[in-house]
mmCIF file of C-alpha atoms in Angstrom:
data_model
loop_
_atom_site.group_PDB
_atom_site.id
_atom_site.type_symbol
_atom_site.label_atom_id
_atom_site.label_comp_id
_atom_site.label_asym_id
_atom_site.label_seq_id
_atom_site.Cartn_x
_atom_site.Cartn_y
_atom_site.Cartn_z
ATOM 1 C CA GLN A 1 -0.049 -0.432 -0.232
ATOM 2 C CA GLY A 2 1.076 3.262 -0.790
ATOM 3 C CA GLN A 3 2.013 5.856 1.378
ATOM 4 C CA LEU A 4 0.755 8.570 0.071
ATOM 5 C CA VAL A 5 -1.455 8.074 -3.041
ATOM 6 C CA GLU A 6 -3.025 10.811 -5.174
ATOM 7 C CA SER A 7 -5.459 10.938 -7.537
ATOM 8 C CA GLY A 8 -7.645 13.326 -9.721
ATOM 9 C CA GLY A 9 -6.078 14.019 -13.171
ATOM 10 C CA GLY A 10 -7.460 13.953 -16.026
ATOM 11 C CA LEU A 11 -7.662 16.074 -19.673
ATOM 12 C CA VAL A 12 -8.473 19.598 -19.140
ATOM 13 C CA GLN A 13 -9.123 22.006 -21.547
ATOM 14 C CA ALA A 14 -6.895 25.366 -21.258
ATOM 15 C CA GLY A 15 -8.601 27.861 -18.526
ATOM 16 C CA GLY A 16 -10.213 24.099 -16.783
ATOM 17 C CA SER A 17 -9.865 23.491 -13.616
ATOM 18 C CA LEU A 18 -8.837 20.163 -11.806
ATOM 19 C CA ARG A 19 -8.640 19.213 -8.185
ATOM 20 C CA LEU A 20 -6.376 16.736 -6.953
ATOM 21 C CA SER A 21 -6.150 15.084 -3.727
ATOM 22 C CA CYS A 22 -3.312 13.472 -1.817
ATOM 23 C CA ALA A 23 -4.334 10.217 0.818
ATOM 24 C CA SER A 24 -2.102 9.517 3.184
ATOM 25 C CA SER A 25 -1.199 7.849 6.570
ATOM 26 C CA GLU A 26 -2.071 9.695 9.932
ATOM 27 C CA ILE A 27 1.154 9.334 10.858
ATOM 28 C CA ILE A 28 2.545 10.931 8.109
ATOM 29 C CA PHE A 29 0.152 13.166 7.655
ATOM 30 C CA ARG A 30 0.017 14.915 11.396
ATOM 31 C CA PHE A 31 3.514 15.273 11.201
ATOM 32 C CA ASN A 32 4.990 16.318 7.769
ATOM 33 C CA ALA A 33 4.378 19.317 5.888
ATOM 34 C CA ILE A 34 3.145 17.903 2.346
ATOM 35 C CA GLY A 35 3.792 19.031 -0.939
ATOM 36 C CA TRP A 36 2.444 18.914 -4.848
ATOM 37 C CA TYR A 37 5.286 18.342 -7.066
ATOM 38 C CA ARG A 38 5.181 17.583 -10.558
ATOM 39 C CA GLN A 39 7.423 16.449 -13.509
ATOM 40 C CA ALA A 40 7.139 16.996 -17.355
ATOM 41 C CA PRO A 41 8.469 14.734 -19.764
ATOM 42 C CA GLY A 42 11.890 15.671 -19.930
ATOM 43 C CA LYS A 43 11.677 17.771 -17.331
ATOM 44 C CA GLN A 44 12.875 17.789 -13.694
ATOM 45 C CA ARG A 45 10.626 17.149 -10.562
ATOM 46 C CA GLU A 46 10.138 20.368 -9.361
ATOM 47 C CA LEU A 47 8.081 21.459 -6.276
ATOM 48 C CA VAL A 48 4.896 22.975 -6.609
ATOM 49 C CA ALA A 49 3.075 24.123 -3.640
ATOM 50 C CA THR A 50 3.315 23.118 0.574
ATOM 51 C CA ILE A 51 0.943 22.874 2.996
ATOM 52 C CA SER A 52 2.749 22.797 6.143
ATOM 53 C CA GLU A 53 1.410 21.100 9.709
ATOM 54 C CA GLY A 54 -0.489 24.692 10.818
ATOM 55 C CA GLY A 55 -2.111 24.691 7.285
ATOM 56 C CA SER A 56 0.735 27.259 6.001
ATOM 57 C CA THR A 57 1.199 27.132 1.871
ATOM 58 C CA ASN A 58 3.894 28.464 -0.656
ATOM 59 C CA PHE A 59 3.593 28.280 -4.799
ATOM 60 C CA VAL A 60 5.991 28.359 -7.316
ATOM 61 C CA GLU A 61 5.717 31.622 -8.989
ATOM 62 C CA SER A 62 4.172 29.850 -12.042
ATOM 63 C CA VAL A 63 1.071 28.393 -10.655
ATOM 64 C CA LYS A 64 0.910 31.448 -8.119
ATOM 65 C CA GLY A 65 -3.008 32.916 -8.101
ATOM 66 C CA ARG A 66 -4.269 29.815 -9.448
ATOM 67 C CA PHE A 67 -3.498 26.834 -7.839
ATOM 68 C CA THR A 68 -4.027 26.631 -4.125
ATOM 69 C CA ILE A 69 -3.776 23.876 -1.572
ATOM 70 C CA SER A 70 -5.822 22.926 1.096
ATOM 71 C CA ARG A 71 -5.228 20.226 3.843
ATOM 72 C CA ASP A 72 -8.589 18.280 5.646
ATOM 73 C CA ASN A 73 -7.257 16.565 8.729
ATOM 74 C CA ALA A 74 -10.227 15.172 9.276
ATOM 75 C CA LYS A 75 -9.280 12.501 6.324
ATOM 76 C CA ASN A 76 -6.042 12.498 6.412
ATOM 77 C CA THR A 77 -5.684 14.704 2.409
ATOM 78 C CA VAL A 78 -4.475 16.793 1.133
ATOM 79 C CA TYR A 79 -6.188 18.521 -2.070
ATOM 80 C CA LEU A 80 -4.638 20.717 -4.621
ATOM 81 C CA GLN A 81 -7.430 22.686 -6.442
ATOM 82 C CA MET A 82 -6.142 23.993 -10.306
ATOM 83 C CA ASN A 83 -7.555 26.637 -12.138
ATOM 84 C CA SER A 84 -7.201 28.523 -15.356
ATOM 85 C CA LEU A 85 -5.160 25.895 -16.484
ATOM 86 C CA LYS A 86 -2.147 26.536 -19.250
ATOM 87 C CA PRO A 87 -1.244 24.066 -21.509
ATOM 88 C CA GLU A 88 2.918 24.476 -19.753
ATOM 89 C CA ASP A 89 0.946 22.941 -16.767
ATOM 90 C CA THR A 90 0.936 19.051 -18.375
ATOM 91 C CA ALA A 91 3.018 16.992 -16.188
ATOM 92 C CA VAL A 92 2.191 14.267 -13.608
ATOM 93 C CA TYR A 93 1.556 15.193 -10.180
ATOM 94 C CA TYR A 94 2.651 13.354 -7.097
ATOM 95 C CA CYS A 95 2.577 14.129 -3.271
ATOM 96 C CA ASN A 96 5.090 13.762 -0.674
ATOM 97 C CA THR A 97 6.132 15.261 2.041
ATOM 98 C CA LYS A 98 8.230 18.026 2.010
ATOM 99 C CA PRO A 99 10.841 17.291 2.470
ATOM 100 C CA PRO A 100 10.829 14.079 0.474
ATOM 101 C CA LEU A 101 9.829 11.414 2.089
ATOM 102 C CA GLN A 102 13.195 8.248 2.795
ATOM 103 C CA ILE A 103 12.096 4.675 3.294
ATOM 104 C CA ASN A 104 14.742 2.018 2.893
ATOM 105 C CA GLY A 105 17.469 4.398 2.321
ATOM 106 C CA GLY A 106 16.023 5.731 -1.079
ATOM 107 C CA VAL A 107 13.157 8.186 -2.175
ATOM 108 C CA TYR A 108 9.308 7.473 -2.160
ATOM 109 C CA TRP A 109 7.668 8.096 -4.910
ATOM 110 C CA GLY A 110 3.955 6.835 -5.484
ATOM 111 C CA GLN A 111 2.527 6.509 -9.102
ATOM 112 C CA GLY A 112 1.347 10.128 -9.667
ATOM 113 C CA THR A 113 -1.700 11.419 -11.564
ATOM 114 C CA GLN A 114 -1.209 12.518 -14.938
ATOM 115 C CA VAL A 115 -2.253 16.012 -15.714
ATOM 116 C CA THR A 116 -3.053 17.094 -19.317
ATOM 117 C CA VAL A 117 -4.184 20.970 -20.383
ATOM 118 C CA SER A 118 -5.084 20.871 -24.056
ATOM 119 C CA SER A 119 -4.178 24.255 -25.474
#
């Protein structure tokens, strides 16, 4: 079973919206900041948004004003609401702790969820 499980991706036209969900265990969720990362084809993975245990948020400049991140403590779930999507937002989106979770000496990454924005 994955430590963090992403869902909610899909195909959307430019200007549209999607909401991604990240479900986690209580231990991971309660004691860590959670981030949404993305990796586009041929590019390095980048941190897009972060929410701290206390609810403070940070965003990469390219998504400020378009994306919001929130957490539901009762459900151990973090959401990424993406509005005004652009083709350059196309990527596989992953959630992880910040810094990324280390398991057995390696960095854990889940399956991710594909977001494709058509022009």
